Amino acid sequence: MKVSELYRGKAKIVWATEDPERVVMEFTEAATAFDGAKRGVIGGKGRCNATMSAILFRYLEGEGIPTHLVEQVAENELLCRRLRIVPLEVVVRNRAAGGISRRLGIAEGTPLARPVLEFSYKSDALGDPMVNDDHALALGLATPRELAQMREMALATNALLRRFLGVRGLELIDFKLEFGRDAAGQLVLGDEISPDTCRLWDIGTGEKLDKDRFRRDLGGVEEAYEEVLRRVQADARAAAGEPVLFDGVVKVTLKEGVLDPQGRTITGALHSLGYRGVEEVRVGKLIEVRLRAADHAEARRQLGEMGQRLLANPVLEDFAFTVEPHGSPTARADPAAAPGTEAGAAGADEAGPQAEAGAGTER
Amino acid sequence: MRFGVVVFPGSNCDADCYHAIGAATGARVEYVWHRDTKISGFDCLVLPGGFSYGDYLRTGAIARFSPVMREIARFAADGGLVLGICNGFQILQEAGLLPGAMRKNESLTFRCQWTWVRVEDNRTPFTLLCEKGQVLRIPIAHYEGNFYLPPEELAEVEGRGQVVMRYSTPAGEVVPEANPNGSLGNTAAVRNAAGNVLGMMPHPERAAEGVLGCEDGRLIFRSVVEYLRGSGR
């Protein structure tokens, strides 16, 4: 498939193929920073970046953003449409980090009131200087229409990637895109989307999971790349906005003070079997509900509503429930004993700090 | 004058009601399907006995979400007469149109027997041909007819005089021995606060012809006709 080398970059090699309209992008393990001043190798990076780029490009295509991806042809190779690259790098920032922090004196991590879009002129000799629209137009780097399109596509990509990565516990701090013109002259997203070109922080801990680990010698560089890939590959359903499967267990019990003839009869039977210590038996229902919902909170909300509207009769009964992602080890736990039990009506006080009281008397 | 008998999957007293109402009153009777979302022109809707939706989960719990129930709630809110018999009573409770809920009978057995009920209120559209204190002989047939309300709410319902019939002896004494299922206050029939919705566990349609051994049940259907005539329909 690869015929001859067209171009060798810092971390990628572009190969010509038999098809003049197609190229192969080979992702290497070479890492550089500070315009090549710092060099190194990140094991597994080629595979991570190629695979992650392929997944994200496919996702963006599905959402209506044209990209150069044709298919992943090897673990570190993507077959792509050949583009005439626009010599502008487009950076989108959601929080301050890197260049903007240095230039404007904003502390790293400061949220930006709106996404900030920057253009840089692609020139290693000049150190990729930041330019504005007037520069780009004056130098003939792009047409006014292309600049507007790049801005629109970059912001749309930002919104999509934030959602996609966000549900996987990754916050998109900033990222760089490159665009090119295809054979028909249409603007298409090119290059790659990976921890080399994105700043990604763990949403829970703020841990950096991107090339900053290499730039700043933070250690765990390879692990961070593998972790990002693992999260991007996992749970494709959730990212596509498809509902996730949950297992709910609803326990319906008779309210305090409601006579339970069944319980009384069973008490008598247990006594006759010799269990003299039995003081009271009350019979309720255990209902298992398997449901699809957008996320855990939504599953919880729905089960609470089901309890109130149908599963329990608020005149006679209370309900409590647990809900866990399908297949998790605690999914079938006893709803009364498990932490995080939700309770309807009475009993909410005893159900633990995470319990939410369902207004079980509301109908 | 038009009666509608609502048919749910699992209703089994619908044909009896259809026949008994027609025979007792001469009024027009039509079936209303549980899927109907548009019902009009009726003067009284009857929810008959049976085992709607198999009585799965709880009696009446599923039927209460039938499409027709939205129409019935609207009809009742506009003052239309609604009579729930046995399972129909349970459905109206689940729908929140009548107070209380039914527990399993205290005996834990299905009770199918004649009962005597004392009319506590003869000013309702369903009892106005009865004397106050009159004892009617009407049979029951249910497993879940053990009327329950929390004490405070029961006091409110009693305070408003919403208990329309109580199980009694043939002489009209409301005593525990006359209670077939454990209902609080020997309650056999309850109305809503406005008085236009009544639920009763005994089956008037099973005691509406001499050949069945008793005609007391006709009083319920004829009262409705009398009421509707009086109100100019």
Coordinates of C-alpha atoms in Angstrom, one line a residue:
Chain A
M1 CA 0.0 0.0 0.0
K2 CA 2.8 2.5 1.0
V3 CA 4.6 3.4 -2.2
S4 CA 7.0 6.3 -1.3
E5 CA 7.6 8.7 1.5
L6 CA 5.9 12.0 0.9
Y7 CA 6.7 13.8 4.1
R8 CA 8.4 13.1 7.4
G9 CA 7.1 15.2 10.4
K10 CA 8.1 15.1 14.0
A11 CA 5.8 12.3 15.0
K12 CA 4.3 11.1 11.7
I13 CA 5.3 9.9 8.2
V14 CA 3.0 10.5 5.3
W15 CA 3.2 7.9 2.5
A16 CA 2.0 8.0 -1.0
T17 CA -0.2 5.0 -2.2
E18 CA -1.1 3.6 -5.5
D19 CA -4.2 5.8 -5.4
P20 CA -3.1 9.5 -6.0
E21 CA -6.0 10.6 -3.9
R22 CA -5.1 8.5 -0.8
V23 CA -2.2 8.7 1.6
V24 CA -1.1 6.6 4.6
M25 CA -0.3 8.4 7.8
E26 CA 2.1 6.4 9.9
F27 CA 2.2 7.3 13.6
T28 CA 5.6 6.9 15.2
E29 CA 6.7 6.7 18.8
A30 CA 8.9 9.8 18.5
A31 CA 8.0 12.6 20.8
T32 CA 9.2 16.2 20.6
A33 CA 8.4 19.3 22.5
F34 CA 9.4 23.0 22.5
D35 CA 9.8 23.0 18.7
G36 CA 12.1 20.0 18.8
A37 CA 14.3 21.1 21.6
K38 CA 13.2 18.2 23.7
R39 CA 13.1 14.7 22.2
G40 CA 12.2 11.3 23.3
V41 CA 10.2 8.2 22.7
I42 CA 6.8 7.3 24.1
G43 CA 6.2 3.5 23.8
G44 CA 2.9 2.6 22.2
K45 CA 2.2 6.1 21.2
G46 CA 1.8 5.4 17.5
R47 CA -0.8 2.8 18.1
C48 CA -2.6 5.0 20.7
N49 CA -2.7 8.1 18.6
A50 CA -3.7 6.3 15.4
T51 CA -6.5 4.4 17.1
M52 CA -7.8 7.3 19.0
S53 CA -7.7 9.5 15.9
A54 CA -9.6 6.9 14.0
I55 CA -12.3 6.6 16.6
L56 CA -12.7 10.4 17.0
F57 CA -12.7 11.0 13.3
R58 CA -15.4 8.4 12.8
Y59 CA -17.5 9.9 15.5
L60 CA -17.1 13.4 14.1
E61 CA -18.0 12.2 10.6
G62 CA -21.2 10.7 12.1
E63 CA -22.0 14.1 13.5
G64 CA -21.6 15.8 10.2
I65 CA -18.0 17.1 10.4
P66 CA -16.0 15.9 7.2
T67 CA -12.6 14.4 8.0
H68 CA -9.8 12.9 5.9
L69 CA -10.1 9.4 7.5
V70 CA -10.8 6.5 5.2
E71 CA -9.9 3.6 7.5
Q72 CA -7.3 2.4 10.0
V73 CA -5.1 0.0 8.0
A74 CA -2.6 -1.0 10.7
E75 CA -2.4 -0.4 14.4
N76 CA -0.3 2.7 13.8
E77 CA -1.5 3.6 10.3
L78 CA -4.5 5.5 8.9
L79 CA -5.5 5.5 5.3
C80 CA -6.6 9.0 4.5
R81 CA -7.8 11.2 1.7
R82 CA -5.0 13.3 0.3
L83 CA -5.5 17.0 1.3
R84 CA -3.8 20.3 0.4
I85 CA -3.1 21.4 3.9
V86 CA -4.1 25.0 4.9
P87 CA -1.0 26.3 6.5
L88 CA -2.8 27.4 9.7
E89 CA -3.1 25.5 13.0
V90 CA -6.4 26.1 14.7
V91 CA -6.3 26.0 18.5
V92 CA -9.5 25.9 20.6
R93 CA -9.2 26.5 24.3
N94 CA -11.8 25.8 27.1
R95 CA -9.5 26.5 30.1
A96 CA -6.3 28.4 30.3
A97 CA -3.1 26.3 29.9
G98 CA 0.1 26.5 27.9
G99 CA 0.6 29.5 25.6
I100 CA -2.4 31.5 26.7
S101 CA -1.3 31.3 30.3
R102 CA 2.1 32.5 29.5
R103 CA 1.1 35.3 27.1
L104 CA -1.8 36.7 29.2
G105 CA -0.7 35.7 32.7
I106 CA -3.8 33.6 33.4
A107 CA -3.3 30.8 36.0
E108 CA -3.4 27.3 34.5
G109 CA -6.8 25.8 34.8
T110 CA -8.7 29.0 34.8
P111 CA -12.0 28.4 33.0
L112 CA -12.6 30.7 30.0
A113 CA -16.0 32.3 29.8
R114 CA -16.3 31.1 26.2
P115 CA -14.1 28.9 24.0
V116 CA -11.2 30.9 22.6
L117 CA -10.1 30.2 19.0
E118 CA -6.5 31.0 17.8
F119 CA -4.8 30.7 14.4
S120 CA -1.1 30.0 14.1
Y121 CA 0.9 30.2 10.9
K122 CA 2.5 26.7 10.3
S123 CA 6.2 27.5 10.0
D124 CA 8.8 25.6 12.0
A125 CA 11.4 28.2 11.1
L126 CA 9.3 30.9 12.7
G127 CA 8.0 28.7 15.6
D128 CA 4.4 28.6 14.4
P129 CA 3.6 32.3 15.3
M130 CA 0.0 33.2 16.3
V131 CA -1.7 35.2 13.6
N132 CA -5.1 36.9 13.3
D133 CA -7.6 36.8 10.4
D134 CA -6.1 39.8 8.7
H135 CA -2.7 38.2 8.7
A136 CA -4.1 35.0 7.2
L137 CA -6.0 36.9 4.5
A138 CA -3.1 39.3 3.8
L139 CA -0.7 36.4 3.4
G140 CA -3.3 34.5 1.3
L141 CA -3.2 31.5 3.6
A142 CA -7.0 31.1 3.4
T143 CA -10.1 32.8 1.9
P144 CA -12.5 34.7 4.1
R145 CA -15.0 31.9 3.5
E146 CA -12.5 29.3 4.6
L147 CA -11.6 31.2 7.7
A148 CA -15.3 31.4 8.7
Q149 CA -15.8 27.7 7.9
M150 CA -12.7 26.7 9.9
R151 CA -14.0 28.7 12.9
E152 CA -17.4 27.1 12.7
M153 CA -16.1 23.6 12.2
A154 CA -13.5 24.0 15.0
L155 CA -16.1 25.2 17.5
A156 CA -18.6 22.4 16.5
T157 CA -15.8 19.9 16.9
N158 CA -15.0 21.3 20.3
A159 CA -18.6 20.9 21.5
L160 CA -18.7 17.3 20.2
L161 CA -15.4 16.3 21.6
R162 CA -16.2 17.8 25.0
R163 CA -19.3 15.7 25.2
F164 CA -17.7 12.6 23.9
L165 CA -14.7 12.8 26.2
G166 CA -16.7 14.2 29.1
V167 CA -18.8 11.1 29.5
R168 CA -15.5 9.2 29.7
G169 CA -14.2 11.2 32.5
L170 CA -11.9 13.3 30.4
E171 CA -12.0 17.1 30.3
L172 CA -10.9 18.7 27.1
I173 CA -8.8 21.7 28.1
D174 CA -7.6 22.7 24.7
F175 CA -6.7 21.1 21.3
K176 CA -5.2 21.8 17.9
L177 CA -6.8 21.0 14.6
E178 CA -5.5 21.2 11.0
F179 CA -7.6 21.6 7.9
G180 CA -7.0 20.8 4.3
R181 CA -8.8 21.1 1.0
D182 CA -9.9 17.9 -0.7
A183 CA -9.9 17.2 -4.5
A184 CA -13.2 19.2 -4.8
G185 CA -11.7 22.1 -2.9
Q186 CA -13.9 21.5 0.2
L187 CA -12.5 22.0 3.7
V188 CA -11.9 18.8 5.6
L189 CA -10.5 18.1 9.0
G190 CA -7.0 16.6 8.7
D191 CA -4.0 15.6 10.9
E192 CA -4.8 13.8 14.1
I193 CA -6.7 14.1 17.4
S194 CA -4.7 12.5 20.3
P195 CA -3.0 13.3 23.6
D196 CA -0.2 14.8 21.4
T197 CA -2.7 17.5 20.1
C198 CA -5.1 17.7 23.0
R199 CA -4.8 18.7 26.7
L200 CA -6.9 16.1 28.6
W201 CA -7.4 16.2 32.3
D202 CA -9.2 13.6 34.4
I203 CA -12.5 15.1 35.4
G204 CA -12.4 13.8 38.9
T205 CA -8.8 14.4 39.9
G206 CA -7.6 17.0 37.5
E207 CA -4.7 14.6 36.6
K208 CA -3.0 15.4 33.3
L209 CA -3.4 12.7 30.8
D210 CA -1.6 14.2 27.7
K211 CA 1.7 15.2 26.3
D212 CA 2.3 17.7 29.2
R213 CA 3.5 14.7 31.2
F214 CA 6.3 14.4 28.6
R215 CA 7.0 18.1 28.3
R216 CA 7.2 18.6 32.1
D217 CA 8.7 15.2 33.0
L218 CA 5.7 14.2 35.1
G219 CA 6.3 10.5 34.6
G220 CA 3.7 7.9 33.7
V221 CA 3.6 9.2 30.1
E222 CA 2.9 5.8 28.4
E223 CA 0.3 4.9 31.1
A224 CA -1.5 8.2 30.5
Y225 CA -1.7 7.6 26.7
E226 CA -2.9 4.0 27.3
E227 CA -5.5 5.3 29.8
V228 CA -6.9 7.8 27.4
L229 CA -7.1 5.2 24.7
R230 CA -8.8 2.8 27.0
R231 CA -11.4 5.4 27.9
V232 CA -12.0 6.5 24.3
Q233 CA -12.5 2.8 23.3
A234 CA -14.7 1.9 26.2
D235 CA -18.4 2.5 26.5
A236 CA -18.9 3.6 22.9
R237 CA -22.6 3.5 23.6
A238 CA -22.6 6.2 26.2
A239 CA -20.6 8.6 24.0
A240 CA -22.9 8.1 21.0
G241 CA -25.7 9.3 23.4
E242 CA -27.2 5.9 23.4
P243 CA -28.8 4.8 26.7
V244 CA -26.9 2.5 29.0
L245 CA -28.3 -0.6 30.7
F246 CA -29.0 -0.5 34.4
D247 CA -30.3 -3.1 36.9
G248 CA -32.7 -1.7 39.5
V249 CA -34.0 -3.6 42.5
V250 CA -37.2 -2.2 44.0
K251 CA -38.4 -3.3 47.4
V252 CA -42.0 -2.7 48.2
T253 CA -43.0 -3.1 51.9
L254 CA -46.3 -2.5 53.8
K255 CA -46.3 0.7 55.7
E256 CA -45.9 0.7 59.4
G257 CA -49.2 0.0 61.1
V258 CA -50.9 -1.7 58.1
L259 CA -52.1 -5.1 59.2
D260 CA -50.5 -7.9 57.1
P261 CA -52.6 -11.0 57.2
Q262 CA -50.0 -13.0 55.2
G263 CA -47.3 -12.1 57.6
R264 CA -49.5 -13.1 60.5
T265 CA -50.2 -16.4 59.0
I266 CA -46.5 -17.1 58.2
T267 CA -45.7 -16.0 61.8
G268 CA -48.0 -18.7 63.0
A269 CA -46.5 -21.3 60.7
L270 CA -43.0 -20.5 61.8
H271 CA -44.1 -20.8 65.4
S272 CA -45.5 -24.2 64.7
L273 CA -42.2 -25.2 63.2
G274 CA -40.6 -24.4 66.5
Y275 CA -39.2 -20.9 65.7
R276 CA -40.6 -19.5 68.9
G277 CA -38.4 -16.4 68.7
V278 CA -40.3 -15.0 65.7
E279 CA -42.1 -11.9 66.8
E280 CA -43.4 -10.6 63.5
V281 CA -43.3 -11.4 59.7
R282 CA -44.2 -8.9 57.1
V283 CA -44.5 -9.8 53.4
G284 CA -43.5 -7.4 50.7
K285 CA -42.4 -7.5 47.0
L286 CA -39.0 -7.4 45.4
I287 CA -39.2 -6.2 41.8
E288 CA -36.2 -6.3 39.5
V289 CA -36.2 -3.7 36.7
R290 CA -33.7 -3.7 33.9
L291 CA -33.8 -0.4 32.1
R292 CA -31.9 1.8 29.6
A293 CA -31.2 5.3 30.6
A294 CA -28.8 8.1 29.6
D295 CA -26.9 7.9 32.8
H296 CA -27.0 6.8 36.4
A297 CA -28.9 9.9 37.6
E298 CA -31.5 9.5 35.0
A299 CA -32.0 5.8 35.9
R300 CA -32.4 6.8 39.5
R301 CA -34.9 9.5 38.7
Q302 CA -36.9 7.1 36.6
L303 CA -37.0 4.3 39.2
G304 CA -38.1 6.8 41.9
E305 CA -40.9 7.9 39.6
M306 CA -41.9 4.3 38.8
G307 CA -42.1 3.5 42.5
Q308 CA -44.4 6.5 43.1
R309 CA -46.6 6.1 40.0
L310 CA -47.0 2.3 39.8
L311 CA -44.9 -0.1 41.7
A312 CA -46.1 0.9 45.2
N313 CA -49.5 2.1 46.4
P314 CA -48.8 5.0 48.7
V315 CA -51.8 4.3 50.8
L316 CA -50.5 1.0 51.9
E317 CA -46.9 0.7 50.9
D318 CA -43.4 2.2 51.0
F319 CA -40.7 1.5 48.5
A320 CA -36.9 1.6 48.4
F321 CA -34.6 0.8 45.5
T322 CA -31.0 0.5 44.3
V323 CA -29.8 0.9 40.7
E324 CA -26.4 0.0 39.3
P325 CA -25.0 -0.3 35.9
H326 CA -25.9 -3.7 34.4
G327 CA -23.3 -6.3 35.2
S328 CA -21.7 -4.5 38.1
P329 CA -21.1 -6.8 41.1
T330 CA -23.5 -4.9 43.4
A331 CA -26.3 -4.7 40.9
R332 CA -28.3 -7.3 42.7
A333 CA -27.6 -6.1 46.2
D334 CA -30.3 -6.0 48.8
P335 CA -31.8 -2.6 48.4
A336 CA -32.3 -2.2 52.1
A337 CA -28.7 -3.0 53.0
A338 CA -26.8 -1.5 50.1
P339 CA -25.3 1.9 50.5
G340 CA -27.0 4.5 48.3
T341 CA -30.4 3.0 48.7
E342 CA -33.1 5.3 47.6
A343 CA -36.2 5.3 49.8
G344 CA -39.8 6.2 49.1
A345 CA -41.9 7.7 51.8
A346 CA -41.2 6.5 55.3
G347 CA -37.8 4.9 56.1
A348 CA -35.8 7.4 54.2
D349 CA -34.2 8.6 57.4
E350 CA -32.6 5.3 58.1
A351 CA -31.5 4.6 54.5
G352 CA -28.2 6.3 54.7
P353 CA -26.7 9.6 53.6
Q354 CA -27.1 9.0 49.9
A355 CA -30.8 8.2 50.2
E356 CA -33.3 10.4 48.5
A357 CA -36.8 10.4 49.9
G358 CA -39.4 9.8 47.2
A359 CA -42.6 11.6 47.9
G360 CA -44.4 8.3 48.2
T361 CA -47.7 9.9 49.2
E362 CA -47.9 12.0 46.0
R363 CA -50.0 10.5 43.3
Chain B
M1 CA -80.2 8.3 29.0
R2 CA -77.0 6.3 28.3
F3 CA -75.0 4.0 30.5
G4 CA -71.5 2.9 29.5
V5 CA -69.9 -0.3 30.8
V6 CA -66.1 0.0 30.6
V7 CA -64.4 -3.2 29.4
F8 CA -60.8 -3.8 30.4
P9 CA -58.8 -6.9 29.5
G10 CA -59.8 -9.3 32.3
S11 CA -63.1 -7.7 33.1
N12 CA -65.6 -10.5 33.7
C13 CA -68.7 -8.8 35.0
D14 CA -69.1 -6.5 32.0
A15 CA -71.8 -8.6 30.3
D16 CA -73.7 -9.1 33.6
C17 CA -73.7 -5.3 34.2
Y18 CA -74.8 -4.6 30.6
H19 CA -77.7 -7.0 31.0
A20 CA -78.7 -6.0 34.6
I21 CA -78.6 -2.3 34.0
G22 CA -80.7 -2.7 30.8
A23 CA -83.2 -5.0 32.5
A24 CA -83.5 -3.0 35.6
T25 CA -83.8 0.5 34.1
G26 CA -84.7 0.1 30.4
A27 CA -81.9 2.7 29.7
R28 CA -79.6 2.4 26.8
V29 CA -76.3 0.6 27.7
E30 CA -73.1 0.5 25.6
Y31 CA -69.7 -1.0 26.1
V32 CA -66.7 1.3 26.3
W33 CA -63.4 -0.2 25.3
H34 CA -60.4 0.4 27.6
R35 CA -58.4 1.8 24.6
D36 CA -61.0 4.5 23.9
T37 CA -59.6 8.0 24.2
K38 CA -62.8 9.8 23.2
I39 CA -66.0 9.0 25.0
S40 CA -69.1 11.3 24.9
G41 CA -72.8 11.3 25.4
F42 CA -72.8 9.1 28.5
D43 CA -74.7 9.9 31.7
C44 CA -73.2 7.2 33.8
L45 CA -70.0 5.1 33.4
V46 CA -69.8 1.7 35.2
L47 CA -66.4 0.0 35.8
P48 CA -67.4 -3.6 36.3
G49 CA -65.8 -6.4 38.3
G50 CA -63.2 -8.9 37.1
F51 CA -59.4 -9.3 37.1
S52 CA -58.2 -6.4 34.9
Y53 CA -54.8 -7.1 33.5
G54 CA -54.7 -10.3 35.7
D55 CA -54.6 -8.0 38.8
Y56 CA -50.8 -8.2 38.3
L57 CA -48.8 -6.1 40.7
R58 CA -51.9 -5.0 42.6
T59 CA -55.6 -5.1 41.8
G60 CA -56.4 -2.3 39.4
A61 CA -52.8 -1.0 39.4
I62 CA -52.3 -1.6 35.6
A63 CA -55.8 -0.8 34.5
R64 CA -55.6 2.6 36.1
F65 CA -53.2 3.6 33.3
S66 CA -55.5 2.4 30.5
P67 CA -56.1 5.1 27.9
V68 CA -59.8 5.3 28.8
M69 CA -59.0 6.3 32.4
R70 CA -57.9 9.7 31.4
E71 CA -61.4 10.2 29.9
I72 CA -63.1 8.8 32.9
A73 CA -61.1 11.2 35.2
R74 CA -62.2 14.1 33.0
F75 CA -65.8 12.8 33.0
A76 CA -65.8 12.6 36.8
A77 CA -64.2 16.0 37.2
D78 CA -67.0 17.4 35.1
G79 CA -69.6 15.9 37.5
G80 CA -70.4 12.7 35.5
L81 CA -71.6 9.7 37.5
V82 CA -69.1 6.9 37.8
L83 CA -69.8 3.6 39.6
G84 CA -67.0 1.1 40.3
I85 CA -68.0 -2.4 41.3
C86 CA -65.5 -4.7 43.0
N87 CA -62.4 -4.6 40.6
G88 CA -63.9 -1.3 39.2
F89 CA -63.8 0.1 42.8
Q90 CA -60.1 -1.0 43.1
I91 CA -59.3 0.7 39.8
L92 CA -60.9 4.0 40.9
Q93 CA -58.9 3.8 44.1
E94 CA -55.6 3.3 42.2
A95 CA -56.6 6.2 39.9
G96 CA -57.0 8.4 43.0
L97 CA -60.7 9.0 42.2
L98 CA -61.8 7.3 45.4
P99 CA -60.1 7.1 48.8
G100 CA -58.3 4.1 50.4
A101 CA -56.8 0.9 49.1
M102 CA -57.8 -2.7 49.4
R103 CA -55.7 -5.2 51.4
K104 CA -56.0 -9.0 51.1
N105 CA -59.0 -10.3 53.0
E106 CA -58.2 -10.8 56.6
S107 CA -59.2 -14.5 56.2
L108 CA -56.7 -14.8 53.3
T109 CA -59.4 -16.5 51.3
F110 CA -61.5 -15.5 48.3
R111 CA -64.9 -14.7 49.7
C112 CA -67.8 -15.4 47.5
Q113 CA -71.0 -15.1 49.5
W114 CA -74.1 -13.1 50.2
T115 CA -73.6 -10.1 52.4
W116 CA -75.9 -7.5 54.0
V117 CA -75.0 -3.9 53.7
R118 CA -76.6 -1.0 55.6
V119 CA -77.2 2.2 53.5
E120 CA -75.5 5.0 55.5
D121 CA -76.3 7.8 53.0
N122 CA -79.3 7.8 50.8
R123 CA -78.7 11.2 49.3
T124 CA -76.1 10.0 46.7
P125 CA -77.1 9.6 43.1
F126 CA -76.6 5.8 43.6
T127 CA -78.7 5.3 46.7
L128 CA -81.5 7.9 46.6
L129 CA -84.3 5.2 46.2
C130 CA -83.1 3.5 49.4
E131 CA -84.1 4.4 52.9
K132 CA -81.4 5.6 55.2
G133 CA -80.5 2.6 57.3
Q134 CA -82.1 0.2 54.8
V135 CA -80.3 -3.2 54.6
L136 CA -79.6 -4.5 51.2
R137 CA -78.7 -8.2 50.4
I138 CA -76.0 -8.2 47.7
P139 CA -73.3 -10.7 47.2
I140 CA -69.5 -10.2 47.2
A141 CA -66.8 -12.1 45.4
H142 CA -63.3 -10.9 46.0
Y143 CA -59.9 -11.7 47.6
E144 CA -58.8 -8.1 48.0
G145 CA -61.7 -6.1 49.5
N146 CA -60.2 -5.3 52.9
F147 CA -60.7 -1.5 52.9
Y148 CA -57.8 0.5 54.4
L149 CA -57.0 4.1 55.0
P150 CA -54.5 5.6 57.5
P151 CA -56.4 6.6 60.7
E152 CA -56.3 10.3 60.1
E153 CA -57.5 10.0 56.6
L154 CA -60.2 7.6 57.6
A155 CA -61.4 10.1 60.2
E156 CA -61.7 12.7 57.4
V157 CA -63.5 10.4 55.1
E158 CA -65.9 9.4 57.9
G159 CA -66.3 13.0 58.9
R160 CA -67.4 13.9 55.4
G161 CA -69.9 11.0 55.4
Q162 CA -68.3 9.4 52.5
V163 CA -68.9 5.8 53.7
V164 CA -72.1 5.0 51.9
M165 CA -72.6 1.3 52.9
R166 CA -71.3 -0.9 55.7
Y167 CA -71.4 -4.6 56.1
S168 CA -74.0 -5.5 58.7
T169 CA -76.2 -8.2 60.0
P170 CA -79.6 -8.7 58.2
A171 CA -81.0 -6.6 61.1
G172 CA -78.6 -3.8 60.2
E173 CA -76.2 -4.1 63.1
V174 CA -72.7 -3.1 62.1
V175 CA -70.6 -5.6 64.0
P176 CA -67.4 -7.5 63.5
E177 CA -69.2 -10.8 62.8
A178 CA -70.8 -9.2 59.8
N179 CA -67.5 -8.1 58.3
P180 CA -66.5 -10.5 55.6
N181 CA -63.1 -9.2 54.8
G182 CA -61.7 -7.1 57.6
S183 CA -62.5 -3.7 56.1
L184 CA -62.0 -0.8 58.5
G185 CA -65.4 0.4 59.8
N186 CA -67.1 -2.5 58.0
T187 CA -66.8 -0.3 54.9
A188 CA -68.5 -1.8 51.8
A189 CA -69.0 1.3 49.7
V190 CA -67.3 4.7 49.5
R191 CA -68.0 7.9 47.5
N192 CA -65.8 10.8 46.6
A193 CA -66.1 14.1 48.3
A194 CA -68.2 15.5 45.5
G195 CA -70.6 12.5 45.6
N196 CA -70.6 11.7 41.9
V197 CA -68.2 8.7 42.1
L198 CA -69.1 5.6 44.1
G199 CA -67.1 2.4 44.6
M200 CA -68.8 -0.7 46.1
M201 CA -67.4 -4.2 46.7
P202 CA -70.8 -6.0 46.6
H203 CA -72.1 -6.8 43.1
P204 CA -75.5 -5.2 42.5
E205 CA -75.7 -6.7 39.0
R206 CA -75.7 -10.2 40.7
A207 CA -78.8 -9.3 42.7
A208 CA -80.9 -7.5 40.2
E209 CA -83.5 -10.1 39.2
G210 CA -85.8 -12.4 41.2
V211 CA -84.5 -15.5 39.5
L212 CA -81.1 -14.7 41.1
G213 CA -82.7 -14.8 44.6
C214 CA -82.8 -11.1 45.2
E215 CA -83.6 -7.8 43.5
D216 CA -82.0 -5.3 45.9
G217 CA -79.2 -4.5 43.4
R218 CA -81.8 -2.9 41.1
L219 CA -82.1 0.0 43.6
I220 CA -78.6 1.1 42.8
F221 CA -79.2 1.3 39.0
R222 CA -82.7 2.7 39.3
S223 CA -81.4 5.4 41.7
V224 CA -79.1 6.6 39.1
V225 CA -81.9 6.8 36.6
E226 CA -84.1 8.6 39.1
Y227 CA -81.3 11.0 39.9
L228 CA -80.6 11.7 36.2
R229 CA -84.3 12.3 35.5
G230 CA -84.5 14.7 38.5
S231 CA -81.5 16.6 37.1
G232 CA -83.3 17.0 33.8
R233 CA -81.5 14.5 31.6

